[in-house]
């Protein structure tokens, strides 16, 4: 009986441990949401990831937030790191500075910039952790994979990963999480041609190149669209085109290519 009891206790502890682990996909999606999308409680200004370590699950971004005071507003700029610790995750803030700002978050002319104490930074980090945790809880299991793909298969994310991951690690990550997934992107068209190889038009007859319509994102690689969609054929250079299809992110020679195959 004692052995059976001990075995049962170990099984319960094992289950609790498994279910107590932080879902890595949810943490990444929720962190990205925190940086890029405002909620009723938080809005990050000029949020931008500076490092994405998907192996150690550590993500660093720069940004700012505004606090209304009795007269005017103050903005706090900072660097934040979110890290999966296994059964929990940590949020730490460094280089936090504050200054008086206008309604759009711009520093007031001749205003002074002050360093923020570590105690205040820790208080804000705790609030940020609560916000990220709340966003994690809002992500259902049914929508998780689609939301995760939308984030990791985005050109801006992949562009940063090319700078922060080894080529082999990125290759394995892309094979598992990106290639073959369905994406939808708005791009500004730079060229539209027939898709010809060795003098023969291919099954996907049109080939276009472009860049993201979001001016805040400037990936170092072009986006290629292969399609039979006549809407692409009749589009004008410089216009915005919504491409939807399976993605293929590959490296040829020294360059990475982002391709969308429309059916």
Coordinates of C-alpha atoms in Angstrom, one line a residue, residues 3-155:
X3 CA 4.4 1.8 -2.5
X4 CA 1.1 2.4 -4.3
X5 CA 0.6 5.6 -2.3
X6 CA 4.1 6.8 -3.1
X7 CA 3.6 6.0 -6.8
X8 CA 0.3 7.9 -6.8
X9 CA 1.9 10.9 -5.1
X10 CA 4.8 11.0 -7.5
X11 CA 2.3 10.9 -10.5
X12 CA 0.3 13.8 -9.0
X13 CA 3.5 15.8 -8.5
X14 CA 4.6 15.0 -12.0
X15 CA 1.2 16.2 -13.4
X16 CA 1.3 19.4 -11.3
X17 CA 4.8 20.1 -12.6
X18 CA 3.9 19.6 -16.2
X19 CA 0.8 21.8 -16.0
X20 CA 2.7 24.4 -14.0
X21 CA 5.1 25.0 -16.8
X22 CA 4.9 28.3 -18.7
X23 CA 3.6 27.8 -22.3
X24 CA 6.5 29.1 -24.4
X25 CA 4.2 30.0 -27.3
X26 CA 1.8 31.8 -25.2
X27 CA 4.5 33.8 -23.5
X28 CA 6.0 34.9 -26.8
X29 CA 2.6 35.8 -28.3
X30 CA 1.6 37.7 -25.2
X31 CA 4.9 39.5 -25.0
X32 CA 4.6 40.6 -28.6
X33 CA 1.0 41.7 -28.0
X34 CA 2.2 43.8 -25.0
X35 CA 4.9 45.5 -27.1
X36 CA 2.7 46.1 -30.2
X37 CA -0.9 46.4 -29.1
X38 CA -2.5 48.7 -26.6
X39 CA -5.0 47.5 -24.0
X40 CA -7.2 49.4 -21.5
X41 CA -4.3 49.3 -19.0
X42 CA -1.1 49.6 -21.0
X43 CA 0.2 51.2 -24.2
X44 CA 3.8 50.9 -25.1
X45 CA 5.1 53.8 -27.2
X46 CA 7.7 53.1 -29.9
X47 CA 7.9 49.5 -28.9
X48 CA 10.7 47.6 -30.7
X49 CA 12.3 44.2 -30.1
X50 CA 16.1 44.4 -30.0
X51 CA 16.8 40.7 -29.3
X52 CA 14.8 37.4 -29.7
X53 CA 16.4 34.3 -28.2
X54 CA 13.9 31.5 -29.0
X55 CA 16.2 28.8 -27.6
X56 CA 16.6 30.3 -24.1
X57 CA 13.2 32.0 -24.5
X58 CA 14.4 35.4 -23.6
X59 CA 13.1 38.5 -25.4
X60 CA 14.3 42.1 -25.0
X61 CA 12.6 45.2 -26.3
X62 CA 12.8 49.0 -26.0
X63 CA 9.8 51.2 -25.4
X64 CA 8.1 53.9 -23.3
X65 CA 4.9 54.6 -21.5
X66 CA 3.1 57.7 -20.4
X67 CA 1.9 58.5 -16.9
X68 CA -0.5 61.4 -16.3
X69 CA 0.4 63.7 -13.5
X70 CA -1.4 66.7 -11.9
X71 CA 0.1 69.1 -14.5
X72 CA 0.8 67.4 -17.8
X73 CA 2.3 64.0 -18.4
X74 CA 5.6 62.2 -17.9
X75 CA 7.0 59.5 -20.2
X76 CA 9.2 56.7 -19.0
X77 CA 11.6 55.1 -21.5
X78 CA 13.2 51.7 -20.7
X79 CA 14.7 48.5 -21.9
X80 CA 12.7 45.4 -20.8
X81 CA 13.7 41.7 -20.8
X82 CA 11.1 38.9 -20.5
X83 CA 12.4 35.4 -19.8
X84 CA 10.8 32.0 -19.4
X85 CA 12.0 30.5 -16.1
X86 CA 10.2 27.2 -16.5
X87 CA 7.4 27.3 -13.9
X88 CA 7.3 31.1 -14.1
X89 CA 8.6 34.0 -16.1
X90 CA 10.5 37.1 -15.2
X91 CA 10.3 40.7 -16.3
X92 CA 13.2 43.0 -15.7
X93 CA 13.7 46.7 -16.6
X94 CA 17.0 48.5 -17.1
X95 CA 18.0 52.0 -18.3
X96 CA 14.7 53.6 -17.3
X97 CA 14.5 57.3 -17.7
X98 CA 11.7 59.8 -17.3
X99 CA 10.9 63.3 -18.7
X100 CA 8.0 65.6 -19.2
X101 CA 6.2 65.0 -22.4
X102 CA 3.3 66.2 -24.6
X103 CA 0.1 64.2 -25.3
X104 CA 1.9 62.3 -28.1
X105 CA 4.8 61.3 -25.8
X106 CA 7.3 63.8 -27.3
X107 CA 9.8 65.4 -24.8
X108 CA 8.9 68.9 -23.9
X109 CA 11.4 71.4 -25.3
X110 CA 14.2 72.2 -22.8
X111 CA 12.9 69.5 -20.5
X112 CA 15.2 67.5 -18.3
X113 CA 15.8 63.7 -18.5
X114 CA 16.0 62.0 -15.2
X115 CA 17.2 58.4 -14.3
X116 CA 14.6 56.3 -12.5
X117 CA 15.5 54.5 -9.3
X118 CA 15.7 50.7 -9.4
X119 CA 12.9 50.5 -6.9
X120 CA 10.5 52.3 -9.2
X121 CA 11.7 50.2 -12.2
X122 CA 11.0 47.0 -10.2
X123 CA 7.4 48.2 -9.4
X124 CA 6.7 48.9 -13.1
X125 CA 8.3 45.6 -14.1
X126 CA 5.8 43.8 -11.7
X127 CA 2.9 45.6 -13.3
X128 CA 4.2 44.7 -16.8
X129 CA 4.4 41.0 -15.7
X130 CA 0.8 41.2 -14.5
X131 CA -0.3 42.6 -17.9
X132 CA 1.6 40.0 -19.9
X133 CA 0.2 37.2 -17.7
X134 CA -3.3 38.6 -18.3
X135 CA -2.8 38.5 -22.0
X136 CA -1.5 34.9 -21.8
X137 CA -4.7 33.9 -20.0
X138 CA -6.8 35.5 -22.8
X139 CA -5.2 33.3 -25.5
X140 CA -7.2 30.2 -26.1
X141 CA -5.6 26.9 -27.0
X142 CA -7.7 26.9 -30.2
X143 CA -6.2 30.1 -31.5
X144 CA -2.7 29.7 -30.1
X145 CA -1.0 28.1 -33.1
X146 CA -2.4 30.6 -35.6
X147 CA -1.4 33.6 -33.4
X148 CA 2.1 32.1 -32.8
X149 CA 2.6 31.6 -36.6
X150 CA 1.4 35.2 -37.3
X151 CA 4.2 36.5 -35.0
X152 CA 7.1 34.2 -35.8
X153 CA 6.5 34.1 -39.6
X154 CA 6.4 37.9 -39.8
X155 CA 9.3 39.3 -41.8

